[in-house]
Structures are given as C-alpha cells and as structure tokens.
CSV table of C-alpha atoms in Angstrom, one decimal:
chain,number,residue,atom,x,y,z
A,1,MET,CA,-17.6,-0.8,14.4
A,2,GLY,CA,-21.3,-1.8,14.3
A,3,ASP,CA,-22.5,-4.8,12.3
A,4,GLU,CA,-24.1,-2.6,9.6
A,5,LYS,CA,-21.1,-0.4,9.2
A,6,GLY,CA,-18.9,-3.5,8.9
A,7,ARG,CA,-21.1,-5.0,6.3
A,8,VAL,CA,-21.1,-1.8,4.2
A,9,LEU,CA,-17.3,-1.6,4.5
A,10,ALA,CA,-16.9,-5.3,3.5
A,11,ARG,CA,-19.1,-4.8,0.4
A,12,TRP,CA,-17.2,-1.7,-0.6
A,13,VAL,CA,-13.8,-3.5,-0.3
A,14,CYS,CA,-15.2,-6.6,-2.0
A,15,PHE,CA,-16.4,-4.6,-5.0
A,16,SER,CA,-13.1,-2.8,-5.2
A,17,LEU,CA,-10.9,-5.9,-5.1
A,18,LEU,CA,-12.9,-7.7,-7.7
A,19,LEU,CA,-13.2,-5.0,-10.3
A,20,CYS,CA,-10.1,-2.8,-10.0
A,21,TRP,CA,-7.3,-5.3,-10.1
A,22,ALA,CA,-7.2,-5.9,-13.8
A,23,ALA,CA,-7.7,-2.2,-14.6
A,24,VAL,CA,-5.2,-0.7,-12.2
A,25,ALA,CA,-2.7,-3.2,-10.8
A,26,ALA,CA,-2.1,-5.8,-13.5
A,27,PRO,CA,0.5,-3.8,-15.4
A,28,CYS,CA,2.8,-3.6,-12.4
A,29,PRO,CA,6.0,-5.6,-13.1
A,30,GLY,CA,7.8,-7.9,-10.6
A,31,GLY,CA,11.4,-8.1,-9.5
A,32,ALA,CA,12.4,-4.6,-10.5
A,33,GLY,CA,15.6,-4.7,-8.4
A,34,GLY,CA,15.7,-1.5,-6.4
A,35,ALA,CA,16.6,1.7,-8.2
A,36,GLY,CA,16.9,-0.3,-11.4
A,37,PRO,CA,18.1,0.7,-14.9
A,38,GLY,CA,17.8,4.4,-15.8
A,39,GLY,CA,17.3,5.4,-12.1
A,40,HIS,CA,13.8,3.8,-11.9
A,41,LEU,CA,12.6,3.6,-8.4
A,42,THR,CA,10.4,0.5,-8.3
A,43,GLY,CA,10.5,-1.0,-4.8
A,44,GLN,CA,11.8,2.2,-3.1
A,45,LEU,CA,10.1,4.3,-0.5
A,46,LEU,CA,9.0,7.7,-1.6
A,47,VAL,CA,8.9,10.1,1.3
A,48,ALA,CA,7.3,13.6,1.4
A,49,THR,CA,9.7,16.3,2.5
A,50,PRO,CA,8.7,19.0,5.0
A,51,GLU,CA,8.3,21.3,2.0
A,52,MET,CA,5.4,19.2,0.6
A,53,THR,CA,2.4,21.5,0.1
A,54,ASP,CA,-0.1,19.1,-1.4
A,55,PRO,CA,-2.5,18.3,1.5
A,56,ARG,CA,-3.1,14.8,0.0
A,57,PHE,CA,0.5,13.9,0.6
A,58,VAL,CA,1.8,15.9,3.6
A,59,GLU,CA,3.9,13.6,5.8
A,60,THR,CA,3.2,10.5,3.6
A,61,VAL,CA,5.5,7.5,2.9
A,62,ILE,CA,4.7,5.7,-0.3
A,63,TYR,CA,5.9,2.3,-1.5
A,64,LEU,CA,6.6,2.5,-5.2
A,65,VAL,CA,5.0,-0.5,-6.8
A,66,ARG,CA,6.0,0.6,-10.3
A,67,HIS,CA,8.2,3.4,-11.8
A,68,ASP,CA,9.2,3.4,-15.4
A,69,ALA,CA,9.0,5.5,-18.6
A,70,GLY,CA,5.2,5.2,-18.4
A,71,GLY,CA,4.9,6.9,-15.1
A,72,ALA,CA,4.6,5.7,-11.5
A,73,PHE,CA,2.2,3.8,-9.2
A,74,GLY,CA,2.5,3.7,-5.5
A,75,LEU,CA,0.7,2.9,-2.2
A,76,ILE,CA,0.7,5.2,0.9
A,77,ILE,CA,1.8,3.0,3.8
A,78,ASN,CA,1.1,5.4,6.8
A,79,ARG,CA,-2.6,6.4,6.5
A,80,PRO,CA,-4.8,3.9,8.3
A,81,LEU,CA,-8.6,4.6,7.8
A,82,THR,CA,-10.5,2.2,10.0
A,83,ARG,CA,-10.5,-1.2,11.7
A,84,GLY,CA,-13.1,-3.9,11.4
A,85,PRO,CA,-13.7,-7.7,11.9
A,86,ILE,CA,-12.2,-9.9,9.2
A,87,LYS,CA,-15.3,-12.1,9.3
A,88,ASP,CA,-17.4,-9.1,8.1
A,89,LEU,CA,-15.0,-8.5,5.3
A,90,LEU,CA,-15.3,-12.1,4.2
A,91,LYS,CA,-19.1,-12.0,4.4
A,92,GLY,CA,-18.9,-9.2,1.8
A,93,PHE,CA,-17.3,-11.8,-0.6
A,94,GLY,CA,-20.0,-14.3,0.3
A,95,ILE,CA,-17.5,-16.4,2.2
A,96,GLU,CA,-18.4,-17.9,5.6
A,97,SER,CA,-15.3,-19.0,7.4
A,98,LYS,CA,-15.4,-20.6,10.9
A,99,GLU,CA,-11.6,-20.0,11.0
A,100,ALA,CA,-11.9,-16.2,10.6
A,101,ALA,CA,-10.9,-14.3,13.7
A,102,GLY,CA,-9.6,-11.0,14.7
A,103,GLU,CA,-9.7,-7.6,13.0
A,104,ILE,CA,-8.1,-6.0,9.9
A,105,VAL,CA,-7.0,-2.4,9.4
A,106,LEU,CA,-8.1,-0.7,6.2
A,107,HIS,CA,-5.6,1.9,4.9
A,108,TYR,CA,-5.8,4.9,2.5
A,109,GLY,CA,-3.5,4.0,-0.4
A,110,GLY,CA,-3.8,7.2,-2.3
A,111,PRO,CA,-6.2,9.7,-4.0
A,112,VAL,CA,-6.5,7.9,-7.3
A,113,SER,CA,-9.3,5.3,-7.8
A,114,PRO,CA,-10.4,5.4,-4.2
A,115,SER,CA,-12.5,2.3,-4.6
A,116,GLY,CA,-9.5,0.2,-5.9
A,117,GLY,CA,-8.4,-2.4,-3.4
A,118,PHE,CA,-4.9,-3.7,-2.9
A,119,VAL,CA,-3.0,-6.0,-0.4
A,120,LEU,CA,0.7,-5.1,0.0
A,121,HIS,CA,2.4,-8.0,1.7
A,122,THR,CA,5.5,-10.1,2.2
A,123,ASP,CA,6.1,-12.7,-0.5
A,124,ASP,CA,6.2,-15.7,1.8
A,125,TYR,CA,2.6,-16.4,0.6
A,126,LEU,CA,1.5,-15.8,-3.0
A,127,LEU,CA,-1.5,-16.5,-5.2
A,128,ASP,CA,-1.4,-16.9,-9.0
A,129,THR,CA,-2.5,-13.3,-9.3
A,130,SER,CA,0.1,-11.9,-7.0
A,131,ALA,CA,2.7,-9.5,-8.4
A,132,LYS,CA,6.2,-9.8,-6.8
A,133,ILE,CA,7.8,-6.4,-6.6
A,134,ASP,CA,11.2,-6.4,-5.0
A,135,ASP,CA,13.1,-7.5,-1.8
A,136,GLY,CA,10.4,-9.8,-0.5
A,137,ILE,CA,7.4,-7.5,-1.2
A,138,ALA,CA,4.4,-8.4,-3.3
A,139,MET,CA,0.9,-7.1,-4.1
A,140,THR,CA,-2.3,-9.0,-4.5
A,141,SER,CA,-5.9,-8.0,-5.1
A,142,ASP,CA,-7.7,-11.4,-5.0
A,143,PRO,CA,-10.2,-11.9,-2.2
A,144,LYS,CA,-8.7,-15.3,-1.6
A,145,MET,CA,-5.8,-13.5,0.0
A,146,ILE,CA,-8.1,-12.0,2.6
A,147,GLU,CA,-9.5,-15.5,3.2
A,148,ALA,CA,-6.0,-16.9,3.7
A,149,ILE,CA,-5.2,-14.1,6.1
A,150,ALA,CA,-8.3,-14.7,8.1
A,151,ALA,CA,-7.4,-18.4,8.4
A,152,GLY,CA,-3.9,-17.6,9.6
A,153,LYS,CA,-2.4,-19.0,6.4
A,154,GLY,CA,-1.6,-15.8,4.5
A,155,PRO,CA,1.5,-13.7,4.4
A,156,ARG,CA,3.4,-13.0,7.5
A,157,ARG,CA,2.9,-9.2,7.2
A,158,TYR,CA,0.5,-7.2,5.1
A,159,LEU,CA,-1.5,-3.9,4.6
A,160,LEU,CA,-5.0,-3.7,3.1
A,161,MET,CA,-5.5,-0.5,1.1
A,162,LEU,CA,-8.0,1.5,-0.9
A,163,GLY,CA,-6.9,3.8,-3.7
A,164,TYR,CA,-3.4,4.5,-5.0
A,165,ALA,CA,-1.0,7.4,-5.9
A,166,GLY,CA,-0.2,7.8,-9.6
A,167,TRP,CA,2.0,10.0,-11.7
A,168,ALA,CA,2.2,10.6,-15.5
A,169,PRO,CA,5.5,10.1,-17.3
A,170,GLY,CA,8.1,12.5,-16.0
A,171,GLN,CA,5.8,13.9,-13.3
A,172,LEU,CA,7.4,12.2,-10.3
A,173,GLU,CA,10.9,13.0,-11.5
A,174,SER,CA,9.9,16.7,-11.7
A,175,GLU,CA,8.4,16.6,-8.2
A,176,ILE,CA,11.6,15.0,-6.8
A,177,ARG,CA,13.7,17.7,-8.5
A,178,GLY,CA,11.4,20.3,-6.9
A,179,GLN,CA,12.2,18.8,-3.5
A,180,SER,CA,8.7,17.6,-2.7
A,181,TRP,CA,10.0,14.0,-2.3
A,182,PHE,CA,13.1,12.0,-1.5
A,183,THR,CA,13.6,8.3,-1.8
A,184,ILE,CA,15.1,5.7,0.6
A,185,PRO,CA,15.5,1.9,0.2
A,186,ALA,CA,12.4,0.0,1.2
A,187,ASP,CA,12.5,-1.8,4.6
A,188,GLN,CA,9.9,-4.3,5.7
A,189,SER,CA,10.1,-3.2,9.3
A,190,LEU,CA,9.2,0.3,8.3
A,191,ILE,CA,6.5,-0.7,5.7
A,192,PHE,CA,4.6,-3.0,8.0
A,193,ASP,CA,5.3,-1.1,11.3
A,194,ALA,CA,2.1,-1.2,13.4
A,195,ASP,CA,2.7,2.4,14.5
A,196,ALA,CA,1.7,4.3,11.3
A,197,GLU,CA,2.1,7.7,13.0
A,198,LYS,CA,5.9,7.2,13.4
A,199,LYS,CA,6.6,5.9,9.8
A,200,TRP,CA,7.2,9.4,8.3
A,201,ARG,CA,9.6,10.5,11.1
A,202,LYS,CA,11.5,7.2,10.9
A,203,ALA,CA,11.8,7.6,7.1
A,204,ASN,CA,13.1,11.1,7.5
A,205,ASP,CA,15.7,9.8,10.0
A,206,ARG,CA,17.1,7.7,7.2
A,207,ARG,CA,17.3,10.5,4.7
A,208,GLN,CA,20.8,10.9,3.1
A,209,PHE,CA,21.6,14.4,2.0
A,210,ARG,CA,23.8,14.9,-1.0
A,211,LEU,CA,26.8,17.3,-0.6
C-alpha cells in the first residue's frame, strides 16, 4: 500500500471509529450467555447456508454482537478488505508512536453504516468503552485500542472492521426459518483464524442438522 493510500485509509477509519461508536455500538449488551433467554443468539455465529441468495451475504460467517426483541447486530468475520501499516492508521488519529510496528488487516463488517469502525477482540485487554459480549469476546471502537495493539499491549486476538450487519425485529428469525442461515456456537479459533477463506467451510462442517 502506498503512503498516500495508507493515509487516506487511516483518516477514513479514524473518522469512523470516533463518530460511529455512540450511534451504532453503544446499545450492545455484554455477557449475554450464548443462546440466552427466549432463544436469543447473542454471542453465536450466524452462518450463511448454500441457499443464501443475497450477494452481500453469500458464504459469510457473522458474529452476533446483539440479538434481542429489538433486532440483531452482527459483524462479518470472513471478508478481509485490505492490509496497511499500523503506523499509518495511528497517524490518522494524530498519534505518533515509535513502538508501532507491523501491519493490520481491515475487514468488511457488513453493508450497514460502511464508515462505522469496530474492533472485535478477545477480552484479555479492555478499555472503559469496551463491551464484553460472551465467552471471552468483546468489542471496542476507541482509537486507544489500535494504539495498544500497535504497541503490542492490546488483546491477544482481534479483527478491525468497517460496517456491520443489522436486522429489524423479527427479521433474522424469519430468515433463519427460511433456511438462509443457521447458527453454531462461537469459537475463538474460528473467529480469529488468519485464513478467512476457510472460515465458511469450517463453520459448515460444524453444522448440526435437526432430524
């Protein structure tokens, strides 16, 4: 990635993270406990079936950050967009860090609010603004998380994303009944697998068919 492209990407992500957290991610609850009361699926993986016809979601795997009577909010975990230097990303925040090293991958989180930035990560490192979800997974949209990652002090595993997938009340349930999706328990090894292309196949291998 050229320097100018990296700076443009950094500014875009910076703007997203600073402005979209309160509007999009703040309502997400923590500690939902798997399938939860009433069949709610917070903390589960939503997997597109081979019958999925929506081109935005073909062969996608989505981590459900929130699912309740108000609808659902999720992040696609198997659509990497591009890779760039972490130091360029930090410069977009106006942060100069001598400790910053390496590159970071930017992922497509979903078609809604494509400028909204999110970090899905393990909960071994949290900020005050982090939202714990379930089974060791959390989400943060504070630029300080990127700074911590760049310094090697952040969470052990993470995904940086733009955009999210959202459903109105009852919409996701209807799509599951229509066999566009199935769900499986979340697994950190699958969520943060470096080989994004294999995530959908691995998720399908774990599908349990009801007799």
